[in-house]
Short mmCIF file of C-alpha atoms and ligand atoms in Angstrom, two decimals:
data_model
loop_
_atom_site.label_atom_id
_atom_site.label_comp_id
_atom_site.label_asym_id
_atom_site.label_seq_id
_atom_site.Cartn_x
_atom_site.Cartn_y
_atom_site.Cartn_z
CA UNK A 1189 15.26 24.65 -4.04
CA UNK A 1190 12.38 22.45 -2.93
CA UNK A 1191 10.20 23.97 -0.21
CA UNK A 1192 8.69 21.88 2.52
CA UNK A 1193 6.12 22.15 5.24
CA UNK A 1194 7.19 22.03 8.88
CA UNK A 1195 5.94 18.92 10.67
CA UNK A 1196 2.52 19.50 12.31
CA UNK A 1197 3.80 17.80 15.49
CA UNK A 1198 6.77 17.87 17.83
CA UNK A 1199 8.83 14.89 18.94
CA UNK A 1200 8.35 13.42 22.42
CA UNK A 1201 10.18 10.10 22.23
CA UNK A 1202 13.13 9.05 20.11
CA UNK A 1203 14.55 5.77 18.91
CA UNK A 1204 18.29 5.85 18.07
CA UNK A 1205 19.39 4.61 14.65
CA UNK A 1206 22.90 3.91 13.43
CA UNK A 1207 24.72 3.54 10.16
CA UNK A 1208 26.89 0.44 9.78
CA UNK A 1209 30.15 0.69 7.84
CA UNK A 1210 30.12 -0.07 4.13
CA UNK A 1211 31.91 -3.41 4.73
CA UNK A 1212 29.33 -4.43 7.34
CA UNK A 1213 26.46 -3.48 5.03
CA UNK A 1214 27.94 -5.54 2.20
CA UNK A 1215 28.08 -8.57 4.54
CA UNK A 1216 24.56 -8.00 5.87
CA UNK A 1217 22.90 -7.80 2.45
CA UNK A 1218 24.79 -10.88 1.28
CA UNK A 1219 23.62 -12.75 4.40
CA UNK A 1220 20.06 -11.57 3.65
CA UNK A 1221 20.18 -13.20 0.21
CA UNK A 1222 20.06 -9.74 -1.44
CA UNK A 1223 16.48 -9.43 -0.20
CA UNK A 1224 15.84 -6.29 1.87
CA UNK A 1225 12.92 -8.08 3.63
CA UNK A 1226 15.49 -10.40 5.22
CA UNK A 1227 17.66 -7.66 6.74
CA UNK A 1228 17.50 -7.12 10.47
CA UNK A 1229 15.96 -3.82 11.48
CA UNK A 1230 18.97 -3.01 13.67
CA UNK A 1231 21.21 -3.11 10.60
CA UNK A 1232 19.13 -0.52 8.76
CA UNK A 1233 19.85 3.21 8.96
CA UNK A 1234 16.73 4.72 7.36
CA UNK A 1235 13.91 2.25 6.88
CA UNK A 1236 11.77 2.94 3.82
CA UNK A 1237 10.77 -0.70 3.35
CA UNK A 1238 7.12 0.04 3.99
CA UNK A 1239 4.62 2.44 5.49
CA UNK A 1240 2.74 -0.56 6.88
CA UNK A 1241 2.62 -0.72 10.66
CA UNK A 1242 5.70 1.51 10.86
CA UNK A 1243 3.79 4.63 11.87
CA UNK A 1244 4.51 6.77 14.92
CA UNK A 1245 1.45 7.01 17.13
CA UNK A 1246 0.31 10.23 18.77
CA UNK A 1247 0.16 10.74 22.54
CA UNK A 1248 -3.62 10.32 22.32
CA UNK A 1249 -3.11 6.92 20.76
CA UNK A 1250 -0.54 5.92 23.38
CA UNK A 1251 -2.95 7.09 26.08
CA UNK A 1252 -5.59 4.94 24.38
CA UNK A 1253 -3.43 1.86 24.95
CA UNK A 1254 -4.00 2.30 28.69
CA UNK A 1255 -7.74 2.05 28.08
CA UNK A 1256 -7.44 -1.45 26.63
CA UNK A 1257 -10.38 -3.58 27.69
CA UNK A 1258 -8.88 -7.02 27.17
CA UNK A 1259 -12.13 -8.93 27.41
CA UNK A 1260 -12.42 -11.95 25.16
CA UNK A 1261 -15.80 -10.78 23.95
CA UNK A 1262 -17.61 -7.46 23.68
CA UNK A 1263 -14.59 -5.25 24.47
CA UNK A 1264 -15.28 -1.58 25.01
CA UNK A 1265 -12.56 -0.74 22.50
CA UNK A 1266 -14.23 -2.83 19.83
CA UNK A 1267 -17.43 -0.83 20.31
CA UNK A 1268 -15.38 2.35 19.92
CA UNK A 1269 -13.67 1.10 16.76
CA UNK A 1270 -16.91 -0.21 15.27
CA UNK A 1271 -18.70 3.08 15.88
CA UNK A 1272 -15.76 5.05 14.42
CA UNK A 1273 -15.63 2.97 11.23
CA UNK A 1274 -19.38 3.20 10.74
CA UNK A 1275 -19.29 6.94 11.19
CA UNK A 1276 -16.28 7.64 8.93
CA UNK A 1277 -17.11 5.23 6.12
CA UNK A 1278 -20.88 5.06 6.36
CA UNK A 1279 -21.17 1.24 6.36
CA UNK A 1280 -23.75 -0.71 8.36
CA UNK A 1281 -21.51 -3.62 9.43
CA UNK A 1282 -17.87 -4.02 10.47
CA UNK A 1283 -15.84 -7.19 11.04
CA UNK A 1284 -12.41 -6.80 12.69
CA UNK A 1285 -9.35 -8.63 11.33
CA UNK A 1286 -5.73 -8.76 12.46
CA UNK A 1287 -4.62 -6.82 9.35
CA UNK A 1288 -5.69 -6.15 5.75
CA UNK A 1289 -5.01 -9.60 4.35
CA UNK A 1290 -7.25 -11.15 7.02
CA UNK A 1291 -10.13 -9.15 5.53
CA UNK A 1292 -9.03 -10.09 1.99
CA UNK A 1293 -9.13 -13.76 2.94
CA UNK A 1294 -12.68 -13.46 4.29
CA UNK A 1295 -14.14 -11.56 1.33
CA UNK A 1296 -12.37 -13.82 -1.20
CA UNK A 1297 -13.57 -17.03 0.45
CA UNK A 1298 -17.14 -15.77 0.78
CA UNK A 1299 -17.68 -14.22 -2.64
CA UNK A 1300 -15.35 -15.93 -5.12
CA UNK A 1301 -16.42 -19.21 -6.73
CA UNK A 1302 -13.73 -21.18 -8.63
CA UNK A 1303 -13.59 -20.11 -12.27
CA UNK A 1304 -14.88 -16.57 -11.70
CA UNK A 1305 -13.12 -13.27 -12.45
CA UNK A 1306 -12.24 -10.39 -10.16
CA UNK A 1307 -11.39 -7.13 -11.94
CA UNK A 1308 -9.39 -4.45 -10.18
CA UNK A 1309 -7.39 -1.27 -10.75
CA UNK A 1310 -4.02 -3.07 -10.85
CA UNK A 1311 -3.17 -6.04 -8.68
CA UNK A 1312 -1.92 -5.92 -5.14
CA UNK A 1313 0.20 -8.86 -3.97
CA UNK A 1314 -1.81 -10.17 -1.00
CA UNK A 1315 -5.20 -9.22 -2.50
CA UNK A 1316 -4.55 -11.19 -5.69
CA UNK A 1317 -3.03 -14.11 -3.77
CA UNK A 1318 -6.27 -14.54 -1.79
CA UNK A 1319 -8.38 -14.18 -4.94
CA UNK A 1320 -6.32 -16.89 -6.66
CA UNK A 1321 -6.36 -19.18 -3.60
CA UNK A 1322 -10.17 -18.95 -3.70
CA UNK A 1323 -10.11 -20.04 -7.38
CA UNK A 1324 -10.65 -16.65 -8.98
CA UNK A 1325 -8.71 -14.93 -11.77
CA UNK A 1326 -7.67 -11.31 -11.31
CA UNK A 1327 -8.17 -9.03 -14.34
CA UNK A 1328 -6.45 -5.65 -14.49
CA UNK A 1329 -8.84 -2.91 -15.67
CA UNK A 1330 -6.78 0.14 -14.73
CA UNK A 1331 -6.20 2.84 -17.38
CA UNK A 1332 -3.22 2.07 -19.63
CA UNK A 1333 -1.17 5.12 -18.62
CA UNK A 1334 -0.83 3.74 -15.07
CA UNK A 1335 1.70 1.25 -16.41
CA UNK A 1336 3.82 4.09 -17.82
CA UNK A 1337 6.13 5.68 -15.21
CA UNK A 1338 6.75 8.77 -17.35
CA UNK A 1339 3.10 9.96 -17.54
CA UNK A 1340 3.37 12.66 -14.89
CA UNK A 1341 0.69 14.73 -16.57
CA UNK A 1342 -2.18 12.58 -15.28
CA UNK A 1343 -3.81 13.54 -11.97
CA UNK A 1344 -5.74 10.31 -11.39
CA UNK A 1345 -3.58 7.49 -12.64
CA UNK A 1346 -5.49 5.02 -10.46
CA UNK A 1347 -8.74 5.37 -12.43
CA UNK A 1348 -10.49 2.34 -13.87
CA UNK A 1349 -10.71 2.20 -17.66
CA UNK A 1350 -14.49 1.77 -17.95
CA UNK A 1351 -14.17 0.36 -21.46
CA UNK A 1352 -11.86 -2.40 -20.21
CA UNK A 1353 -14.30 -3.16 -17.39
CA UNK A 1354 -17.29 -3.26 -19.76
CA UNK A 1355 -15.40 -5.45 -22.22
CA UNK A 1356 -14.71 -7.95 -19.43
CA UNK A 1357 -18.39 -7.97 -18.42
CA UNK A 1358 -19.34 -8.65 -22.06
CA UNK A 1359 -16.71 -11.36 -22.42
CA UNK A 1360 -17.25 -13.43 -19.26
CA UNK A 1361 -20.75 -12.31 -18.19
CA UNK A 1362 -21.68 -10.37 -15.06
CA UNK A 1363 -22.66 -13.63 -13.34
CA UNK A 1364 -19.02 -14.65 -13.39
CA UNK A 1365 -17.82 -11.44 -11.73
CA UNK A 1366 -18.60 -11.55 -7.99
CA UNK A 1367 -17.08 -8.13 -7.35
CA UNK A 1368 -14.59 -5.52 -8.50
CA UNK A 1369 -11.83 -4.31 -6.16
CA UNK A 1370 -10.90 -0.64 -6.26
CA UNK A 1371 -7.68 0.36 -4.54
CA UNK A 1372 -7.77 3.93 -3.25
CA UNK A 1373 -4.90 4.73 -3.79
CA UNK A 1374 -3.21 2.19 -6.10
CA UNK A 1375 -0.09 0.99 -4.34
CA UNK A 1376 1.61 -0.87 -7.20
CA UNK A 1377 1.05 1.98 -9.68
CA UNK A 1378 3.01 4.31 -7.42
CA UNK A 1379 0.43 5.30 -4.82
CA UNK A 1380 -1.77 6.86 -7.50
CA UNK A 1381 -5.24 8.15 -6.64
CA UNK A 1382 -8.67 7.44 -8.13
CA UNK A 1383 -10.95 10.39 -8.92
CA UNK A 1384 -14.39 10.77 -7.37
CA UNK A 1385 -15.86 10.94 -10.88
CA UNK A 1386 -14.37 7.55 -11.71
CA UNK A 1387 -15.55 5.97 -8.43
CA UNK A 1388 -19.06 7.22 -9.21
CA UNK A 1389 -18.99 5.80 -12.74
CA UNK A 1390 -17.58 2.43 -11.68
CA UNK A 1391 -20.32 2.10 -9.08
CA UNK A 1392 -23.08 3.00 -11.55
CA UNK A 1393 -21.82 0.48 -14.11
CA UNK A 1394 -21.40 -2.22 -11.45
CA UNK A 1395 -24.90 -1.64 -10.08
CA UNK A 1396 -26.34 -1.92 -13.57
CA UNK A 1397 -24.83 -5.40 -13.84
CA UNK A 1398 -25.35 -6.53 -10.25
CA UNK A 1399 -21.61 -6.61 -9.49
CA UNK A 1400 -20.47 -5.67 -5.99
CA UNK A 1401 -17.88 -2.91 -5.55
CA UNK A 1402 -15.33 -3.60 -2.81
CA UNK A 1403 -12.81 -0.86 -2.04
CA UNK A 1404 -9.37 -1.47 -0.68
CA UNK A 1405 -9.50 1.37 1.83
CA UNK A 1406 -5.90 0.95 2.98
CA UNK A 1407 -4.72 4.44 1.88
CA UNK A 1408 -8.09 6.12 1.40
CA UNK A 1409 -7.19 9.29 3.29
CA UNK A 1410 -4.26 9.93 0.94
CA UNK A 1411 -6.69 9.41 -1.94
CA UNK A 1412 -9.09 11.93 -0.40
CA UNK A 1413 -6.27 14.49 -0.13
CA UNK A 1414 -5.57 14.15 -3.87
CA UNK A 1415 -9.27 14.58 -4.65
CA UNK A 1416 -9.38 17.71 -2.51
CA UNK A 1417 -6.31 19.24 -4.12
CA UNK A 1418 -6.81 18.07 -7.73
CA UNK A 1419 -10.47 17.44 -8.57
CA UNK A 1420 -12.71 20.40 -9.39
CA UNK A 1421 -15.51 20.89 -6.88
CA UNK A 1422 -13.74 19.39 -3.85
CA UNK A 1423 -11.43 22.21 -2.70
CA UNK A 1424 -13.86 23.40 -0.04
CA UNK A 1425 -14.88 19.97 1.24
CA UNK A 1426 -13.28 18.48 4.34
CA UNK A 1427 -11.24 15.27 4.12
CA UNK A 1428 -13.97 13.56 6.18
CA UNK A 1429 -16.68 14.65 3.73
CA UNK A 1430 -14.63 13.41 0.78
CA UNK A 1431 -13.96 10.04 2.42
CA UNK A 1432 -17.68 9.65 3.18
CA UNK A 1433 -18.63 10.40 -0.41
CA UNK A 1434 -15.95 8.05 -1.82
CA UNK A 1435 -17.25 5.11 0.19
CA UNK A 1436 -20.86 5.84 -0.74
CA UNK A 1437 -19.89 4.43 -4.16
CA UNK A 1438 -19.11 0.98 -2.80
CA UNK A 1439 -20.79 -2.04 -1.21
CA UNK A 1440 -17.98 -2.82 1.18
CA UNK A 1441 -14.28 -2.52 1.82
CA UNK A 1442 -11.21 -4.23 3.22
CA UNK A 1443 -8.76 -2.10 5.15
CA UNK A 1444 -5.27 -2.51 6.49
CA UNK A 1445 -5.24 -0.15 9.47
CA UNK A 1446 -1.45 -0.31 9.42
CA UNK A 1447 -1.37 2.48 6.84
CA UNK A 1448 -4.00 5.24 7.01
CA UNK A 1449 -5.21 4.01 10.43
CA UNK A 1450 -1.79 5.24 11.70
CA UNK A 1451 -1.32 2.14 13.88
CA UNK A 1452 1.11 -0.75 14.04
CA UNK A 1453 -1.43 -3.55 13.66
CA UNK A 1454 -5.09 -3.96 12.72
CA UNK A 1455 -7.63 -4.15 9.93
CA UNK A 1456 -11.28 -4.72 9.10
CA UNK A 1457 -13.86 -5.77 6.56
CA UNK A 1458 -16.96 -3.60 6.31
CA UNK A 1459 -20.15 -3.86 4.28
CA UNK A 1460 -23.80 -2.91 3.96
CA UNK A 1461 -25.23 -6.34 3.09
CA UNK A 1462 -26.56 -8.26 6.10
CA UNK A 1463 -26.10 -11.71 4.60
CA UNK A 1464 -22.50 -10.97 3.71
CA UNK A 1465 -21.95 -9.75 7.26
CA UNK A 1466 -23.43 -12.94 8.68
CA UNK A 1467 -21.12 -15.07 6.53
CA UNK A 1468 -18.11 -12.95 7.50
CA UNK A 1469 -18.81 -13.30 11.22
CA UNK A 1470 -19.12 -17.08 10.77
CA UNK A 1471 -15.75 -17.22 9.02
CA UNK A 1472 -13.85 -14.67 11.13
CA UNK A 1473 -13.99 -16.96 14.17
CA UNK A 1474 -12.13 -19.64 12.19
CA UNK A 1475 -9.26 -17.44 11.01
CA UNK A 1476 -9.00 -14.34 13.19
CA UNK A 1477 -10.97 -14.53 16.44
CA UNK A 1478 -14.29 -13.36 17.85
CA UNK A 1479 -16.24 -10.83 15.76
CA UNK A 1480 -15.44 -8.39 18.56
CA UNK A 1481 -11.64 -8.50 18.21
CA UNK A 1482 -10.62 -10.35 15.05
CA UNK A 1483 -6.98 -10.78 16.03
CA UNK A 1484 -6.51 -7.37 17.66
CA UNK A 1485 -6.04 -6.70 21.35
CA UNK A 1486 -8.35 -4.21 23.06
CA UNK A 1487 -5.54 -1.64 23.17
CA UNK A 1488 -4.81 -2.13 19.45
CA UNK A 1489 -8.45 -1.40 18.67
CA UNK A 1490 -8.42 1.74 20.81
CA UNK A 1491 -5.32 3.11 19.08
CA UNK A 1492 -6.85 2.28 15.71
CA UNK A 1493 -10.11 4.12 16.49
CA UNK A 1494 -8.15 7.20 17.57
CA UNK A 1495 -5.76 6.95 14.59
CA UNK A 1496 -8.57 6.82 12.04
CA UNK A 1497 -9.90 10.14 13.29
CA UNK A 1498 -6.46 11.75 13.41
CA UNK A 1499 -5.84 10.73 9.81
CA UNK A 1500 -8.76 12.90 8.68
CA UNK A 1501 -7.09 16.06 9.99
CA UNK A 1502 -6.12 18.22 7.03
CA UNK A 1503 -2.82 19.44 8.52
CA UNK A 1504 -1.77 15.86 9.17
CA UNK A 1505 -2.58 14.48 5.73
CA UNK A 1506 -1.23 17.52 3.89
CA UNK A 1507 2.13 17.18 5.60
CA UNK A 1508 2.18 13.43 5.01
CA UNK A 1509 1.59 13.62 1.25
CA UNK A 1510 3.72 16.75 0.78
CA UNK A 1511 6.64 15.11 2.60
CA UNK A 1512 6.54 12.25 0.10
CA UNK A 1513 6.39 14.78 -2.73
CA UNK A 1514 9.44 16.56 -1.26
CA UNK A 1515 11.50 13.37 -1.54
CA UNK A 1516 10.24 12.82 -5.09
CA UNK A 1517 11.11 16.34 -6.18
CA UNK A 1518 14.62 16.11 -4.74
CA UNK A 1519 15.17 12.97 -6.80
CA UNK A 1520 13.68 14.56 -9.92
CA UNK A 1521 15.98 17.57 -9.48
CA UNK A 1522 18.89 15.12 -9.57
CA UNK A 1523 17.37 13.57 -12.72
CA UNK A 1524 16.89 10.19 -11.09
CA UNK A 1525 14.08 8.36 -12.96
CA UNK A 1526 10.97 7.97 -10.78
CA UNK A 1527 7.29 7.24 -11.34
CA UNK A 1528 5.47 10.47 -12.07
CA UNK A 1529 3.46 12.06 -10.64
CA UNK A 1530 4.66 11.30 -7.10
CA UNK A 1531 2.00 9.29 -5.24
CA UNK A 1532 0.69 9.34 -1.70
CA UNK A 1533 2.85 6.99 0.36
CA UNK A 1534 6.09 6.48 -1.49
CA UNK A 1535 8.47 7.51 -4.23
CA UNK A 1536 9.03 4.73 -6.75
CA UNK A 1537 12.31 4.52 -8.66
CA UNK A 1538 11.98 3.34 -12.25
CA UNK A 1539 14.54 0.52 -12.14
CA UNK A 1540 14.34 -0.16 -15.89
CA UNK A 1541 15.46 3.40 -16.58
CA UNK A 1542 17.90 3.46 -13.63
CA UNK A 1543 19.64 0.24 -14.75
CA UNK A 1544 19.11 0.05 -18.52
CA UNK A 1545 21.95 -2.50 -18.77
CA UNK A 1546 19.87 -5.09 -16.87
CA UNK A 1547 16.99 -6.87 -18.63
CA UNK A 1548 13.94 -7.75 -16.50
CA UNK A 1549 15.06 -11.38 -16.08
CA UNK A 1550 18.12 -10.06 -14.24
CA UNK A 1551 15.78 -8.49 -11.65
CA UNK A 1552 16.85 -4.84 -11.90
CA UNK A 1553 14.57 -3.61 -9.09
CA UNK A 1554 15.67 -6.34 -6.67
CA UNK A 1555 19.30 -5.59 -7.54
CA UNK A 1556 18.78 -1.85 -7.12
CA UNK A 1557 17.11 -2.24 -3.71
CA UNK A 1558 20.06 -4.37 -2.55
CA UNK A 1559 22.58 -1.87 -3.98
CA UNK A 1560 20.86 1.07 -2.24
CA UNK A 1561 21.15 -0.69 1.12
CA UNK A 1562 24.79 -1.56 0.55
CA UNK A 1563 25.58 1.97 -0.60
CA UNK A 1564 23.72 4.00 2.06
CA UNK A 1565 22.07 1.79 4.70
CA UNK A 1566 18.65 2.83 3.40
CA UNK A 1567 16.16 -0.04 3.18
CA UNK A 1568 13.72 0.02 0.23
CA UNK A 1569 11.59 -2.64 -1.46
CA UNK A 1570 11.40 -4.27 -4.88
CA UNK A 1571 8.07 -3.80 -6.69
CA UNK A 1572 8.61 -5.47 -10.05
CA UNK A 1573 8.90 -8.95 -11.51
CA UNK A 1574 9.76 -10.58 -8.17
CA UNK A 1575 6.70 -9.11 -6.42
CA UNK A 1576 4.49 -10.00 -9.41
CA UNK A 1577 5.14 -13.75 -9.00
CA UNK A 1578 4.02 -16.50 -11.38
CA UNK A 1579 0.65 -17.27 -13.03
CA UNK A 1580 -1.26 -20.57 -12.74
CA UNK A 1581 0.92 -22.13 -15.45
CA UNK A 1582 4.08 -21.23 -13.57
CA UNK A 1583 5.09 -18.44 -15.95
CA UNK A 1584 6.49 -15.22 -14.52
CA UNK A 1585 4.09 -12.28 -14.67
CA UNK A 1586 6.27 -9.62 -16.34
CA UNK A 1587 4.86 -6.27 -15.18
CA UNK A 1588 5.64 -3.17 -17.23
CA UNK A 1589 6.53 -1.41 -14.00
CA UNK A 1590 9.85 -2.56 -12.55
CA UNK A 1591 10.16 -0.36 -9.48
CA UNK A 1592 11.94 0.20 -6.20
CA UNK A 1593 9.70 1.71 -3.55
CA UNK A 1594 10.98 4.32 -1.08
CA UNK A 1595 8.06 4.18 1.34
CA UNK A 1596 7.74 6.94 3.90
CA UNK A 1597 6.39 5.83 7.30
CA UNK A 1598 3.90 8.26 8.82
CA UNK A 1599 5.33 10.83 11.29
CA UNK A 1600 8.64 8.95 11.66
CA UNK A 1601 11.36 10.71 9.65
CA UNK A 1602 12.23 14.36 9.18
CA UNK A 1603 13.16 15.98 5.90
CA UNK A 1604 16.83 15.79 6.92
CA UNK A 1605 16.50 12.00 6.74
CA UNK A 1606 14.88 12.33 3.34
CA UNK A 1607 17.71 14.62 2.16
CA UNK A 1608 20.19 11.89 3.08
CA UNK A 1609 18.12 9.37 1.10
CA UNK A 1610 17.81 11.60 -1.96
CA UNK A 1611 21.50 12.61 -1.94
CA UNK A 1612 22.66 8.99 -1.55
CA UNK A 1613 20.45 7.72 -4.36
CA UNK A 1614 21.49 10.60 -6.62
CA UNK A 1615 25.14 9.67 -5.98
CA UNK A 1616 24.43 5.99 -6.65
CA UNK A 1617 22.75 6.95 -9.92
CA UNK A 1618 26.10 8.32 -11.09
CA UNK A 1619 27.68 4.90 -10.43
CA UNK A 1620 24.77 2.83 -11.73
CA UNK A 1621 26.62 0.92 -14.44
CA UNK A 1622 28.50 -1.02 -11.74
CA UNK A 1623 25.29 -2.58 -10.34
CA UNK A 1624 25.02 -6.25 -11.26
CA UNK A 1625 21.88 -8.35 -11.84
CA UNK A 1626 20.71 -11.17 -9.57
CA UNK A 1627 19.54 -14.77 -9.89
CA UNK A 1628 17.35 -16.95 -7.67
CA UNK A 1629 18.89 -19.13 -4.97
CA UNK A 1630 15.56 -19.95 -3.27
CA UNK A 1631 12.12 -19.14 -4.67
CA UNK A 1632 9.10 -19.61 -2.34
CA UNK A 1633 5.86 -20.84 -3.99
CA UNK A 1634 3.55 -17.92 -2.96
CA UNK A 1635 4.33 -14.23 -2.29
CA UNK A 1636 7.92 -15.05 -3.16
CA UNK A 1637 9.28 -11.54 -2.61
CA UNK A 1638 8.94 -11.78 1.18
CA UNK A 1639 11.39 -14.63 1.78
CA UNK A 1640 13.12 -15.36 -1.55
CA UNK A 1641 16.94 -15.44 -1.72
CA UNK A 1642 19.30 -14.33 -4.49
CA UNK A 1643 22.94 -14.05 -5.47
CA UNK A 1644 24.68 -11.65 -7.86
CA UNK A 1645 25.27 -12.68 -11.46
CA UNK A 1646 28.93 -12.79 -12.49
CA UNK A 1647 30.23 -9.27 -13.18
N1 LIG B 2322 -3.93 -3.61 0.29
C1 LIG B 2322 -2.95 -2.74 0.03
C2 LIG B 2322 -3.16 -1.68 -1.00
C3 LIG B 2322 -1.74 -2.83 0.73
O1 LIG B 2322 -0.77 -1.95 0.46
C4 LIG B 2322 -1.58 -3.84 1.70
C5 LIG B 2322 -0.32 -3.98 2.42
C6 LIG B 2322 -2.64 -4.73 1.93
C7 LIG B 2322 -3.81 -4.57 1.20
C8 LIG B 2322 -2.53 -5.84 2.93
O2 LIG B 2322 -2.57 -5.35 4.20
O3 LIG B 2322 -0.32 -5.88 5.17
O4 LIG B 2322 -2.27 -5.28 6.61
O5 LIG B 2322 -2.20 -7.47 5.45
N2 LIG B 2322 0.72 -3.43 2.05
C9 LIG B 2322 2.01 -3.46 2.70
C10 LIG B 2322 3.00 -2.72 1.86
C11 LIG B 2322 2.48 -4.81 3.09
O6 LIG B 2322 4.18 -2.70 2.23
O7 LIG B 2322 2.63 -2.14 0.84
P1 LIG B 2322 -1.79 -6.03 5.43
#
C-alpha cells in the first residue's frame, strides 16, 4: 500500500470534468490526428498533458489579480515581481517575458553566433529550437545514465558529465561556446534533478574557460526539494536557502513561470552582467513588450510574484513532489515500466518497454499517448522521437528515451484522480499487444509534436 500526504490546502472553487464514452473518445482522438495536443480540453477527463500554466492559484494569488496596475510602463506589479526575483535568485537584473521561450529567444539571439556550440544537460524542445534558429548547435553533456530509464539507483540523474563538457571545450574551443544551459530539473530525462555539487563544479569549470552558465530555472524549486532530501549537508537548509545557493553558481537564467511560479502565464530572463541586460532590454521591446511587462499584464505579474514565494514553502513543495512519486509508485506496483527514479513534475512511461512490438519508427510513445486517451480519457504527452524532431540535414533525432509523460499540474488533482490514472494504465498494460503504431499524415517543420497529425498503421 502506497502512503500519501494529505494536501496542504483545501478546495474553494471547483471546475467540473466529465468522462466521454469510449466511442466518443475513439472519434475525438481520430479527429485530433492521434495527437493529444489537438484534443479539446472539454473532451478530456483528467488532463496530464502538462504542468505548464495548468496550476491552481491560491487565494492570495487571486487577490493579487485585483491589484493589477495595468499601466503601459512602470507598473507597480512589475516592481513587485522584479524585487521578488532579485531576492529569491540573487541576480542584479531581470527582464520580463510572456513565458519561458520568450526568454530563450532573447538569450539565444544575444549570445549565440552562427557556427557556435551550446552544451546542455539534455535538450529541451523550445530551448534547442531557439539555439538552432540563432545558428548554434546543441551538444548534450548530461551523464550517460540519464538516457537509461531503468537506472533508478541514481539520485541526481540530471548532472552534467564534466568529462563530456571538458572534451567539448577541447574539441571546439571555449571561444566557440557562448554559454552552457543547465536545466534544474531536466524535463526530458524524466524531471531529474541536478546536485549542488555538480552545479558548483560546472560553474568552476565554466569560469575557468570564460563560458557563461545559464540555468533553465523552470522547475528549480522541485530541484531544490531533491537537494534537500537527497544531498548530504542540505537537510537542515530551507528551500529558499538552497535555491539561492543553486543560482549563485550561474551567470543568468531563463524561467517559465508557468511551472514553479505556480501561475498560468509568465516568464523572465535574469542576469548579473550589465551589458547583457542592456542588450536584452533593447531586444525585449521588439518581441515581448516594454521591459516593465514583457508580454504580461499587471495582474499576471502580481500573481507570479506571489506564486514564486509560495513555491518556496516546504509543505507545498513536499506535497507536490510526493504526489508525483505516489503516482509513480502505484504504476511500479503494477509493474508498468516507467523512468526511475520518479522525477519532480511527472511520471514518464517507458514506451519502448510498454510496447516492445513497435519499433521507434512506428512512434510507440505517440501511439501509447493516443491509446491512453481512447482507453481512459486521460490526456498525456509524447516525449520521444516525435518531440525530438529532425537535425539540420533533415534526419530524425532518435532519442534513447521514448516516453509518455503523465504530468501532474500543481494543486489541481487529488490522489483519487491519480488512482484512476494508475489503475487505467495498469489495465491497458495488460492489453498492450493490441496497440498499433502510427504514421505521419502532416509533419510541421519546427516543433512538430505540437500540431503534427497521424493515422494508425494497418493492424
Ligand atoms: N524549459 C523547460 C524545462 C520547459 O519545460 C519549458 C516548457 C520551457 C523551458 C519553455 O517554457 O512553455 O513557458 O515557453 N515546458 C512545457 C512542458 C511546455 O509541457 O514541458 P514556456
